[in-house]
Coordinates of C-alpha atoms in Angstrom, one line a residue:
X584 CA 53.6 -104.8 -6.0
X585 CA 50.0 -105.6 -5.4
X586 CA 50.6 -106.9 -1.9
X587 CA 52.4 -103.9 -1.2
X588 CA 49.5 -101.6 -2.3
X589 CA 47.1 -103.8 -0.3
X590 CA 49.2 -103.4 2.7
X591 CA 49.3 -99.6 2.2
X592 CA 45.6 -99.5 1.8
X593 CA 45.1 -101.6 4.8
X594 CA 47.4 -99.2 6.8
X595 CA 45.6 -96.1 5.5
X596 CA 42.3 -97.5 6.7
X597 CA 43.7 -98.2 10.1
X598 CA 44.9 -94.6 10.3
X599 CA 41.7 -93.3 9.3
X600 CA 39.7 -95.4 11.9
X601 CA 42.1 -94.3 14.6
X602 CA 41.8 -90.6 13.5
X603 CA 38.0 -90.8 13.4
X604 CA 38.0 -92.3 16.9
X605 CA 39.9 -89.3 18.1
X606 CA 38.0 -86.8 16.3
X607 CA 34.7 -88.1 17.7
X608 CA 36.1 -87.4 21.2
X609 CA 37.3 -83.9 20.0
X610 CA 33.7 -83.1 18.9
X611 CA 32.3 -84.0 22.2
X612 CA 34.9 -81.8 23.9
X613 CA 33.8 -78.9 21.9
X614 CA 30.3 -78.9 23.3
X615 CA 31.6 -79.8 26.8
X616 CA 29.9 -78.0 29.9
X617 CA 32.0 -77.0 33.1
X618 CA 30.5 -80.2 34.6
X619 CA 31.6 -82.6 32.0
X620 CA 34.9 -80.9 30.6
X621 CA 37.5 -82.5 32.9
X622 CA 36.1 -85.9 32.1
X623 CA 36.1 -85.3 28.3
X624 CA 39.6 -83.9 28.6
X625 CA 40.9 -87.0 30.1
X626 CA 39.1 -89.2 27.6
X627 CA 40.6 -87.0 24.7
X628 CA 44.2 -87.4 26.2
X629 CA 43.6 -91.2 26.7
X630 CA 42.4 -91.5 23.1
X631 CA 45.4 -89.7 21.8
X632 CA 47.7 -91.8 23.7
X633 CA 46.2 -95.1 22.6
X634 CA 45.7 -94.1 18.9
X635 CA 48.9 -92.2 18.3
X636 CA 50.8 -95.1 16.6
X637 CA 47.8 -96.3 14.7
X638 CA 47.0 -92.7 13.2
X639 CA 50.5 -92.9 11.5
X640 CA 51.0 -89.9 9.3
X641 CA 47.7 -88.3 10.6
X642 CA 48.9 -88.3 14.2
X643 CA 50.4 -84.8 14.0
X644 CA 47.5 -83.2 12.4
X645 CA 44.9 -84.8 14.7
X646 CA 47.0 -83.8 17.8
X647 CA 47.0 -80.1 16.6
X648 CA 43.4 -80.2 16.3
X649 CA 42.9 -81.9 19.8
X650 CA 45.1 -79.2 21.3
X651 CA 43.2 -76.3 19.4
X652 CA 39.9 -77.7 20.6
X653 CA 41.1 -78.1 24.1
X654 CA 42.1 -74.5 24.2
X655 CA 38.8 -73.3 22.6
X656 CA 36.8 -75.5 25.0
X657 CA 38.7 -74.1 28.0
X658 CA 38.0 -70.4 27.0
X659 CA 34.4 -71.2 26.5
X660 CA 34.1 -73.0 30.0
X661 CA 35.9 -70.0 31.5
X662 CA 33.3 -67.7 29.9
X663 CA 30.3 -69.8 31.0
X664 CA 31.7 -70.0 34.8
X665 CA 32.2 -66.1 34.5
X666 CA 28.7 -65.6 33.2
X667 CA 27.4 -67.8 35.9
X668 CA 29.0 -65.9 38.5
X669 CA 27.7 -62.6 37.0
X670 CA 24.2 -64.0 37.0
X671 CA 24.3 -65.0 40.6
X672 CA 25.6 -61.5 41.6
X673 CA 22.9 -59.9 39.9
X674 CA 20.3 -62.2 41.3
X675 CA 21.6 -61.3 44.8
X676 CA 21.3 -57.6 44.1
X677 CA 17.9 -57.9 42.6
X678 CA 16.8 -59.6 45.7
X679 CA 18.3 -57.1 47.8
X680 CA 16.7 -54.2 45.8
X681 CA 13.4 -55.9 45.8
X682 CA 13.5 -56.1 49.6
X683 CA 14.3 -52.4 49.8
X684 CA 11.7 -51.4 47.5
X685 CA 9.0 -53.5 49.6
X686 CA 10.3 -51.7 52.8
X687 CA 9.9 -48.2 51.0
X688 CA 6.3 -49.1 49.8
X689 CA 5.4 -50.3 53.2
X690 CA 6.6 -47.1 54.7
X691 CA 4.8 -44.8 52.0
X692 CA 1.5 -46.7 52.7
X693 CA 1.8 -46.3 56.4
X694 CA 2.6 -42.5 55.9
X695 CA -0.2 -42.1 53.5
X696 CA -2.7 -43.8 55.7
X697 CA -1.8 -41.5 58.7
X698 CA -2.0 -38.4 56.7
X699 CA -5.5 -39.4 55.2
X700 CA -6.8 -40.2 58.8
X701 CA -5.4 -36.9 59.9
X702 CA -7.3 -35.0 56.9
X703 CA -10.5 -37.1 57.6
X704 CA -10.4 -36.0 61.2
X705 CA -10.0 -32.5 60.2
X706 CA -13.0 -32.7 57.8
X707 CA -15.1 -34.2 60.7
X708 CA -14.2 -31.3 62.8
X709 CA -15.3 -28.9 60.2
X710 CA -18.6 -30.7 59.8
X711 CA -19.3 -30.8 63.6
X712 CA -18.7 -26.9 63.7
X713 CA -21.3 -26.3 61.2
X714 CA -24.0 -28.3 62.7
X715 CA -25.0 -25.5 64.9
X716 CA -25.8 -23.1 62.1
X717 CA -29.2 -24.5 61.6
X718 CA -30.2 -24.1 65.3
X719 CA -29.5 -20.2 65.0
X720 CA -32.6 -19.2 63.2
X721 CA -33.8 -16.9 65.8
X722 CA -30.4 -15.6 66.8
X723 CA -29.2 -12.3 66.0
X724 CA -27.8 -11.6 62.7
X725 CA -24.2 -10.8 64.3
X726 CA -24.4 -14.2 66.1
X727 CA -25.2 -16.0 62.8
X728 CA -22.4 -14.2 61.1
X729 CA -20.0 -15.2 63.9
X730 CA -21.0 -18.8 63.7
X731 CA -20.8 -18.9 60.0
X732 CA -17.4 -17.2 59.9
X733 CA -16.0 -19.7 62.6
X734 CA -17.4 -22.7 60.5
X735 CA -15.8 -21.2 57.4
X736 CA -12.4 -20.7 59.2
X737 CA -12.3 -24.3 60.3
X738 CA -13.5 -25.5 56.8
X739 CA -10.6 -23.6 55.4
X740 CA -8.0 -25.1 57.5
X741 CA -9.4 -28.4 56.7
X742 CA -9.4 -27.7 53.0
X743 CA -5.8 -26.4 53.3
X744 CA -4.7 -29.8 55.0
X745 CA -6.8 -31.8 52.3
X746 CA -4.8 -30.0 49.6
X747 CA -1.5 -30.7 51.2
X748 CA -2.2 -34.3 51.6
X749 CA -3.5 -34.7 48.1
X750 CA -0.4 -32.8 46.8
X751 CA 1.8 -35.3 48.8
X752 CA 0.0 -38.3 47.5
X753 CA 0.5 -37.0 44.0
X754 CA 4.1 -36.3 44.6
X755 CA 4.8 -39.6 46.0
X756 CA 2.8 -41.7 43.6
X757 CA 5.6 -42.0 41.2
X758 CA 7.9 -43.1 44.0
X759 CA 5.3 -45.8 44.7
X760 CA 5.1 -47.1 41.3
X761 CA 9.0 -46.8 40.8
X762 CA 9.4 -49.2 43.8
X763 CA 7.1 -51.9 41.9
X764 CA 4.3 -51.6 44.4
X765 CA 1.6 -54.3 44.2
X766 CA -1.6 -53.8 42.4
X767 CA -3.2 -53.9 45.9
X768 CA -1.0 -51.2 47.1
X769 CA -1.7 -48.9 44.2
X770 CA -5.5 -49.4 44.5
X771 CA -5.3 -48.8 48.2
X772 CA -3.2 -45.5 47.3
X773 CA -5.8 -44.5 44.8
X774 CA -8.6 -45.1 47.4
X775 CA -6.7 -42.6 49.7
X776 CA -7.1 -39.9 46.9
X777 CA -11.0 -40.8 46.6
X778 CA -11.4 -40.3 50.3
X779 CA -9.8 -36.9 50.3
X780 CA -11.9 -35.8 47.2
X781 CA -15.0 -36.9 49.1
X782 CA -13.9 -34.8 52.1
X783 CA -13.3 -31.8 49.7
X784 CA -16.7 -32.1 48.5
X785 CA -18.2 -32.2 51.9
X786 CA -16.1 -29.1 52.8
X787 CA -17.7 -27.4 49.6
X788 CA -21.2 -28.1 50.8
X789 CA -20.3 -26.9 54.3
X790 CA -18.7 -23.7 52.9
X791 CA -21.7 -23.1 50.7
X792 CA -24.1 -23.5 53.7
X793 CA -21.9 -21.2 55.8
X794 CA -21.7 -18.6 53.1
X795 CA -25.4 -18.7 52.6
X796 CA -26.2 -18.3 56.2
X797 CA -23.7 -15.4 56.5
X798 CA -25.2 -13.7 53.4
X799 CA -28.7 -14.0 54.7
X800 CA -27.8 -12.7 58.0
X801 CA -25.9 -9.9 56.4
X802 CA -28.9 -8.9 54.4
X803 CA -31.0 -9.0 57.4
X804 CA -28.7 -7.0 59.3
X805 CA -28.4 -4.4 56.5
X806 CA -32.3 -4.4 56.2
X807 CA -32.4 -3.6 60.0
X808 CA -29.9 -0.8 59.5
X809 CA -31.8 0.6 56.7
X810 CA -35.1 0.4 58.7
X811 CA -33.5 2.3 61.5
X812 CA -31.9 4.9 59.3
X813 CA -35.2 5.4 57.3
X814 CA -37.0 5.9 60.9
X815 CA -34.4 8.3 61.8
X816 CA -34.6 10.3 58.7
X817 CA -38.4 10.3 59.0
X818 CA -38.3 11.6 62.4
X819 CA -35.8 14.1 61.3
X820 CA -38.1 15.5 58.7
X821 CA -41.3 15.2 60.7
X822 CA -40.5 18.5 62.4
X823 CA -43.9 18.7 64.1
X824 CA -43.8 15.1 65.4
X825 CA -47.2 14.3 64.5
X826 CA -46.1 11.0 62.9
X827 CA -46.7 12.2 59.3
X828 CA -45.2 14.6 56.8
X829 CA -47.1 17.6 55.6
X830 CA -46.6 19.5 52.2
X831 CA -44.1 21.8 53.6
X832 CA -42.2 19.0 55.3
X833 CA -42.2 16.9 52.0
X834 CA -40.9 20.2 50.1
X835 CA -38.2 20.5 52.6
X836 CA -37.4 16.8 52.4
X837 CA -37.0 17.0 48.7
X838 CA -34.7 20.1 48.9
X839 CA -32.5 18.6 51.7
X840 CA -32.1 15.0 50.5
X841 CA -32.6 15.3 46.8
X842 CA -31.4 18.8 46.2
X843 CA -34.6 19.3 44.2
X844 CA -37.4 22.0 44.2
X845 CA -40.6 19.9 43.9
X846 CA -42.9 21.4 41.4
X847 CA -46.4 22.2 42.7
X848 CA -48.1 19.8 40.3
X849 CA -45.7 16.9 41.4
X850 CA -46.3 17.7 44.9
X851 CA -50.0 17.5 44.5
X852 CA -49.8 14.1 42.7
X853 CA -47.5 12.9 45.5
X854 CA -49.7 14.0 48.3
X855 CA -52.7 12.6 46.5
X856 CA -51.2 9.3 46.3
X857 CA -49.5 8.9 49.8
X858 CA -51.4 11.2 52.1
X859 CA -51.1 10.8 55.0
X860 CA -47.2 10.4 54.4
X861 CA -46.4 8.1 57.3
X862 CA -43.2 5.9 58.1
X863 CA -44.6 3.2 56.0
X864 CA -44.9 5.4 53.0
X865 CA -41.8 7.4 53.5
X866 CA -39.7 5.0 51.3
X867 CA -42.2 5.4 48.6
X868 CA -42.1 9.0 49.0
X869 CA -38.3 8.9 48.7
X870 CA -38.6 7.0 45.5
X871 CA -41.3 9.3 43.8
X872 CA -39.4 12.4 44.6
X873 CA -36.2 10.7 43.1
X874 CA -38.2 9.8 39.9
X875 CA -39.6 13.4 39.7
X876 CA -36.1 14.7 39.9
X877 CA -34.8 12.2 37.3
X878 CA -37.7 13.2 35.0
X879 CA -36.9 16.9 35.4
X880 CA -33.2 16.2 34.8
X881 CA -34.1 14.2 31.7
X882 CA -36.4 16.9 30.3
X883 CA -33.4 19.4 30.6
X884 CA -31.1 16.7 28.9
X885 CA -33.6 16.2 26.1
X886 CA -33.7 20.0 25.5
X887 CA -30.0 20.3 25.5
X888 CA -29.9 17.2 23.1
X889 CA -32.4 18.9 20.8
X890 CA -30.3 22.1 20.8
X891 CA -27.3 20.3 20.0
X892 CA -29.0 18.3 17.3
X893 CA -30.5 21.5 15.9
X894 CA -27.0 23.1 15.9
X895 CA -25.5 20.0 14.4
X896 CA -28.0 20.1 11.5
X897 CA -27.4 23.7 10.8
X898 CA -23.7 23.0 10.7
X899 CA -24.1 20.1 8.3
X900 CA -26.5 22.1 6.1
X901 CA -23.8 25.0 6.1
X902 CA -21.1 22.3 5.1
X903 CA -23.4 20.7 2.7
X904 CA -24.1 24.1 1.1
X905 CA -20.3 24.5 0.6
X906 CA -20.0 21.1 -0.9
X907 CA -23.0 21.7 -3.2
X908 CA -21.8 24.9 -4.4
X909 CA -18.3 23.6 -5.0
X910 CA -19.9 20.7 -6.9
X911 CA -22.0 22.9 -9.0
X912 CA -18.9 25.1 -9.8
X913 CA -16.8 22.0 -10.7
X914 CA -19.7 20.7 -13.0
X915 CA -19.8 24.2 -14.5
X916 CA -15.9 24.0 -15.1
X917 CA -16.2 20.5 -16.5
X918 CA -18.8 21.8 -18.8
X919 CA -16.7 24.8 -20.0
X920 CA -13.7 22.5 -20.3
X921 CA -15.9 20.2 -22.5
X922 CA -16.8 23.0 -24.6
X923 CA -13.3 24.2 -24.8
X924 CA -12.1 20.8 -25.9
X925 CA -14.7 20.7 -28.6
X926 CA -13.5 24.3 -29.7
X927 CA -9.8 23.4 -29.7
X928 CA -10.3 20.0 -31.8
X929 CA -9.3 21.7 -35.0
X930 CA -6.1 22.9 -33.3
X931 CA -5.4 19.5 -32.0
X932 CA -6.3 17.6 -35.3
X933 CA -4.4 20.2 -37.2
X934 CA -7.3 20.9 -39.4
X935 CA -6.6 23.6 -42.0
X936 CA -7.7 27.0 -41.0
X937 CA -6.7 30.5 -41.8
X938 CA -4.4 32.2 -39.2
X939 CA -7.2 34.5 -38.1
X940 CA -9.6 31.7 -37.7
X941 CA -7.1 29.8 -35.8
X942 CA -6.5 32.8 -33.4
X943 CA -10.2 33.1 -32.9
X944 CA -10.6 29.4 -32.1
X945 CA -7.5 29.4 -29.8
X946 CA -8.8 32.5 -28.0
X947 CA -12.2 31.2 -27.5
X948 CA -10.9 27.8 -26.1
X949 CA -8.7 29.8 -23.8
X950 CA -11.3 32.0 -22.5
X951 CA -13.5 28.9 -21.7
X952 CA -10.4 27.4 -19.9
X953 CA -9.8 30.7 -18.0
X954 CA -13.4 30.6 -16.9
X955 CA -13.2 27.0 -15.9
X956 CA -10.1 27.5 -13.8
X957 CA -11.7 30.6 -12.2
X958 CA -14.5 28.2 -11.2
X959 CA -12.4 25.4 -10.0
X960 CA -10.4 28.0 -7.8
X961 CA -13.7 29.1 -6.4
X962 CA -14.8 25.5 -5.8
X963 CA -11.5 24.6 -4.1
X964 CA -11.9 27.5 -1.7
X965 CA -15.3 26.3 -0.9
X966 CA -14.0 22.7 -0.3
X967 CA -11.1 24.0 1.9
X968 CA -13.8 26.0 4.0
X969 CA -15.8 23.0 4.3
X970 CA -13.0 20.8 5.4
X971 CA -11.8 23.5 7.9
X972 CA -15.2 23.9 9.4
X973 CA -15.7 20.1 9.7
X974 CA -12.1 19.6 11.3
X975 CA -12.7 22.5 13.7
X976 CA -15.7 20.8 15.4
X977 CA -15.7 17.2 16.6
X978 CA -19.4 16.9 16.3
X979 CA -19.2 17.3 12.4
X980 CA -15.6 16.1 11.9
X981 CA -15.4 13.9 8.9
X982 CA -18.8 15.0 7.5
X983 CA -19.0 14.9 3.6
X984 CA -15.7 13.3 3.5
X985 CA -16.6 11.0 0.7
X986 CA -18.0 14.0 -1.4
X987 CA -15.0 16.1 -0.6
X988 CA -12.7 13.3 -1.7
X989 CA -14.8 12.9 -4.9
X990 CA -14.5 16.7 -5.5
X991 CA -10.7 16.5 -5.2
X992 CA -10.5 13.8 -7.7
X993 CA -12.7 15.6 -10.1
X994 CA -10.6 19.0 -9.4
X995 CA -7.4 17.2 -10.2
X996 CA -8.9 15.6 -13.5
X997 CA -10.3 19.0 -14.5
X998 CA -6.9 20.8 -13.8
X999 CA -5.4 18.1 -16.0
X1000 CA -7.8 18.7 -18.9
X1001 CA -7.3 22.4 -18.5
X1002 CA -3.5 21.9 -18.7
X1003 CA -3.9 19.7 -21.9
X1004 CA -6.3 22.3 -23.6
X1005 CA -4.0 25.3 -22.7
X1006 CA -1.0 23.3 -24.3
X1007 CA -3.1 22.7 -27.4
X1008 CA -4.2 26.4 -27.5
X1009 CA -0.5 27.4 -27.1
X1010 CA 0.6 25.2 -29.7
X1011 CA -2.2 26.6 -32.0
X1012 CA -1.4 30.0 -31.3
X1013 CA 2.2 29.5 -32.2
X1014 CA 1.1 27.9 -35.3
X1015 CA -1.4 30.6 -36.1
X1016 CA 1.3 33.2 -35.5
X1017 CA 3.7 31.3 -38.0
X1018 CA 0.8 30.9 -40.4
X1019 CA -0.2 34.5 -40.1
X1020 CA 3.2 35.6 -40.9
X1021 CA 3.4 33.3 -43.8
X1022 CA -0.1 34.5 -45.1
X1023 CA 0.9 38.1 -44.6
X1024 CA 4.3 37.4 -46.3
X1025 CA 2.5 35.8 -49.4
X1026 CA 0.1 38.9 -49.4
X1027 CA 2.8 41.3 -49.2
X1028 CA 4.7 39.4 -52.2
X1029 CA 1.4 39.5 -54.0
X1030 CA 0.9 43.1 -53.3
X1031 CA 4.4 44.1 -54.3
X1032 CA 3.8 42.5 -57.8
X1033 CA 0.4 44.2 -58.0
X1034 CA 1.8 47.7 -57.0
X1035 CA 4.6 47.4 -59.4
X1036 CA 2.0 46.6 -62.2
X1037 CA 0.1 49.5 -61.1
X1038 CA 3.2 51.8 -61.2
X1039 CA 4.1 50.8 -64.6
X1040 CA 0.3 51.2 -65.8
X1041 CA 0.3 54.6 -64.3
X1042 CA 3.8 55.5 -65.2
X1043 CA 4.7 56.4 -61.5
X1044 CA 7.5 56.2 -59.4
X1045 CA 7.6 54.8 -55.9
X1046 CA 8.0 58.3 -54.4
X1047 CA 5.0 59.6 -56.4
X1048 CA 2.8 56.6 -55.4
X1049 CA 3.7 57.2 -51.6
X1050 CA 2.8 61.0 -52.0
X1051 CA -0.6 59.9 -53.6
X1052 CA -1.1 57.3 -50.8
X1053 CA 0.0 59.6 -47.9
X1054 CA -2.2 62.4 -49.4
X1055 CA 1.1 64.6 -49.4
X1056 CA 2.0 63.7 -45.7
X1057 CA 5.3 62.6 -44.3
X1058 CA 4.0 59.1 -43.1
X1059 CA 1.3 56.6 -44.2
X1060 CA -1.0 55.9 -41.3
X1061 CA -2.7 52.5 -41.0
X1062 CA -6.1 53.4 -42.1
X1063 CA -4.8 55.3 -45.2
X1064 CA -2.5 52.3 -46.1
X1065 CA -5.6 49.9 -46.0
X1066 CA -7.5 52.3 -48.3
X1067 CA -4.5 52.7 -50.6
X1068 CA -4.0 48.8 -50.7
X1069 CA -7.6 48.1 -51.3
X1070 CA -7.5 50.5 -54.2
X1071 CA -4.8 48.7 -56.2
X1072 CA -6.3 47.0 -59.2
X1073 CA -6.0 43.2 -58.8
X1074 CA -5.6 43.2 -55.2
X1075 CA -8.5 41.7 -53.0
X1076 CA -8.3 41.5 -49.2
X1077 CA -10.6 39.6 -46.6
X1078 CA -11.9 41.7 -43.7
X1079 CA -8.9 43.2 -41.7
X1080 CA -6.4 41.6 -43.9
X1081 CA -5.1 45.0 -45.4
X1082 CA -4.6 46.2 -41.9
X1083 CA -2.8 43.1 -40.9
X1084 CA -0.5 43.5 -43.9
X1085 CA 0.1 47.1 -42.5
X1086 CA 1.1 45.6 -39.1
X1087 CA 3.3 43.1 -41.0
X1088 CA 5.3 45.8 -42.7
X1089 CA 5.3 48.5 -40.1
X1090 CA 8.1 48.8 -37.4
X1091 CA 6.5 48.6 -34.0
X1092 CA 3.1 49.5 -35.1
X1093 CA 4.3 53.0 -36.0
X1094 CA 3.0 54.9 -39.3
X1095 CA 4.9 53.9 -42.4
X1096 CA 7.7 56.4 -43.5
X1097 CA 8.6 57.0 -47.1
X1098 CA 11.8 54.9 -46.7
X1099 CA 9.8 52.1 -45.3
X1100 CA 7.3 52.3 -47.9
X1101 CA 9.8 52.3 -50.7
X1102 CA 11.4 49.2 -48.9
X1103 CA 8.2 47.5 -48.8
X1104 CA 7.5 47.9 -52.6
X1105 CA 10.9 46.6 -53.6
X1106 CA 10.5 43.9 -56.3
X1107 CA 12.8 40.9 -56.5
X1108 CA 13.5 38.1 -58.9
X1109 CA 15.0 34.8 -58.5
X1110 CA 17.1 33.3 -61.4
X1111 CA 15.4 29.9 -62.3
X1112 CA 17.5 29.1 -65.4
X1113 CA 21.1 30.3 -66.0
X1114 CA 21.3 33.5 -68.2
X1115 CA 23.3 36.8 -68.5
X1116 CA 22.9 40.3 -67.6
X1117 CA 23.6 42.8 -70.3
X1118 CA 24.6 46.5 -70.3
X1119 CA 21.7 47.4 -72.5
X1120 CA 18.3 46.5 -73.2
X1121 CA 19.2 44.8 -76.4
X1122 CA 20.5 41.2 -76.1
X1123 CA 23.4 42.0 -78.4
X1124 CA 24.8 44.5 -75.9
X1125 CA 27.9 43.8 -73.7
X1126 CA 27.5 41.2 -71.1
X1127 CA 27.8 42.3 -67.4
X1128 CA 28.1 38.8 -66.0
X1129 CA 26.3 35.5 -65.9
X1130 CA 23.4 34.8 -63.6
X1131 CA 23.6 31.5 -61.7
X1132 CA 20.4 29.5 -60.9
X1133 CA 19.0 30.4 -57.5
X1134 CA 20.7 34.0 -57.4
X1135 CA 18.5 36.9 -56.3
X1136 CA 18.3 40.1 -58.1
X1137 CA 16.2 43.4 -57.5
X1138 CA 14.2 45.1 -60.3
X1139 CA 15.4 48.8 -60.6
X1140 CA 13.2 49.6 -63.6
X1141 CA 10.0 48.5 -65.1
X1142 CA 10.1 45.5 -67.5
X1143 CA 10.7 46.6 -71.1
X1144 CA 10.3 44.8 -74.4
X1145 CA 13.4 44.1 -76.6
X1146 CA 11.9 44.3 -80.1
X1147 CA 14.7 42.3 -81.9
X1148 CA 14.2 39.2 -79.9
X1149 CA 10.6 39.8 -79.0
X1150 CA 11.2 39.1 -75.2
X1151 CA 10.5 41.3 -71.9
X1152 CA 13.7 42.3 -70.3
X1153 CA 14.1 44.1 -66.9
X1154 CA 17.0 46.1 -65.4
X1155 CA 18.2 44.4 -62.2
X1156 CA 20.7 44.7 -59.5
X1157 CA 22.3 41.6 -58.1
X1158 CA 22.1 41.3 -54.3
X1159 CA 25.3 39.2 -54.3
X1160 CA 27.7 41.8 -55.7
X1161 CA 25.2 44.9 -56.8
X1162 CA 26.1 44.2 -60.4
X1163 CA 23.4 45.8 -62.5
X1164 CA 22.3 44.8 -66.1
X1165 CA 19.4 43.9 -68.2
X1166 CA 18.0 40.3 -67.9
X1167 CA 15.5 38.4 -70.0
X1168 CA 12.4 37.6 -67.8
X1169 CA 11.3 34.7 -70.1
X1170 CA 12.1 33.3 -73.6
X1171 CA 10.1 33.9 -76.7
X1172 CA 8.8 30.3 -76.2
X1173 CA 7.7 31.0 -72.7
X1174 CA 10.8 29.5 -70.8
X1175 CA 11.2 31.5 -67.6
X1176 CA 14.6 32.9 -66.6
X1177 CA 13.4 35.0 -63.7
X1178 CA 10.4 34.6 -61.5
X1179 CA 9.2 36.9 -58.7
X1180 CA 10.8 36.0 -55.4
X1181 CA 9.4 37.1 -52.0
X1182 CA 9.6 40.6 -50.5
X1183 CA 12.1 42.8 -48.7
X1184 CA 11.3 41.2 -45.4
X1185 CA 12.2 37.9 -46.7
X1186 CA 15.5 39.2 -48.1
X1187 CA 16.2 40.8 -44.8
X1188 CA 15.6 37.5 -43.0
X1189 CA 17.9 35.7 -45.5
X1190 CA 20.5 38.2 -45.1
X1191 CA 20.4 38.1 -41.3
X1192 CA 20.8 34.3 -41.2
X1193 CA 23.9 34.6 -43.6
X1194 CA 25.5 37.8 -42.7
X1195 CA 29.1 36.8 -43.8
X1196 CA 28.1 36.2 -47.4
X1197 CA 30.6 38.2 -49.6
X1198 CA 29.8 39.3 -53.1
X1199 CA 32.0 38.0 -55.8
X1200 CA 33.5 40.4 -58.1
X1201 CA 31.8 40.7 -61.7
X1202 CA 34.2 40.6 -64.5
X1203 CA 33.3 41.7 -68.2
X1204 CA 33.2 38.6 -70.2
X1205 CA 35.3 38.3 -73.3
X1206 CA 33.5 39.4 -76.6
X1207 CA 33.9 35.9 -78.1
X1208 CA 31.6 34.6 -75.4
X1209 CA 29.0 37.5 -75.5
X1210 CA 27.2 36.4 -78.5
X1211 CA 26.5 32.9 -77.1
X1212 CA 25.4 34.2 -73.6
X1213 CA 23.0 36.7 -75.2
X1214 CA 21.8 34.1 -77.5
X1215 CA 21.2 31.9 -74.4
X1216 CA 19.6 34.9 -72.5
X1217 CA 17.3 35.9 -75.1
X1218 CA 17.6 34.1 -78.7
X1219 CA 14.6 32.6 -80.0
X1220 CA 14.0 29.1 -78.4

């Protein structure tokens, strides 16, 4: 067994050595080059052939590895050969391209050189054409101008060619660099541009020289023309041909040439400074007359400006007057509004005042507001006049705009204040009217009680009282009513209060008729504690009906004393159903059953507000209940 294992081990080692030998060749095949591939392939095939038996069980696996490696190596060799062929093709193309570029660069350099030579030749031609300008100092201006223009024409043509050549060099510079021109070619190309720039500067100097010569000649020509014209003009105005101008000839010259009548004092000054006025002084004469004319025109203009300025100042003063007056009116209106606000403060703060005082305050405040509004209206009219006058004339347009804007703002604020004060006054008047009605109503109720008391004391009826007040008349006038009311004991009136009471009672301010007077003195009670009305004065009499709390009754007789119970009773008629009976005014311990209630106007108002109220029928109460009700109405407490 051991021998067998040794033999197997030996066999395995031989196989490994054989396989390793073949794999070494396989490894070299993997890195083979096109030049060594065929030899290594043959070597691998030989190694496989010689070691196939010795590899034993590994022979199949190693053979597959060798086959795979050969295929991979073949592909790699093919790729290398293909790349080498591609590189060779590109190299040949690059060589061809470089040759073409070199030829293009050579042609460009040759063309550039020719164009630059042509441009330089043109510049030289222009310089030669301008050399003769310096030799024409004594020539006529026309000849100098002609020579200068000819030189400028040649220079212009040269400049055009230079510009074209420079443009061509700029356009082809990229082609030069794109064709990989050498550094020397590029430097030479740049030197072409430098030469052309030098030529351009030379042409600029030449053109400047020619322009200077032409301008100088032109000035000389113009001066000669002016001199000739001046001489001709002098001869024209020298009428007597004595070579100098007299005073009359100077006056004629000023009128003809300057359209100016030369004043005597100016003529004297001119003649004093120039006489005799010869050709040499003719230009000075021309200038002096021109100055004299200008001064005269300026004096007229200054006078016109002064007149315009004066008119402008007058317009501004007029506008300012309107503005100042409007400002004063507005200030006055503001002051009146301030007083009105102070006057109306009690109304705004609802301070207690009598009605007549409230009306006086309201009327005073409103009067101040009305006065302020009139002033604001006048101020507004003046502001509008100022605005219209300002806009009508461009010279003063916009004058006082800031002040006018301020006045508009003040006007708006003042109007707002006036509106608020008027609102307060209206509210105060409404309150005063209501208060006055209430005060008159209270005074009427008080007066009715006093009159009733007076009637009882005097033992008079309402008709008799009216006859006394009216002094036997059919109606009671306002003055007699006031006199009558003031004569009632226990009644006091403030100034005008009796008259206001008459107005409160009267219908549309008419005199009081007897019927209206009797209506006014009607006396009403209000039930403040439940009680009963009896047929007779005595409490023990038959009960008419029960009076409920809040029920209103009218007194139809003077109060009388019921001796048995020791209470005061009054005969009343219920407003609800006209039931009539005697009712206790207050108990013998002072508990009130009836209290005075309002007056006929209040009753009319309440009836108008509840016109559909229907009276309840009054029934006689059973005799069994009478005693208890009478006791409630009048028994001792």
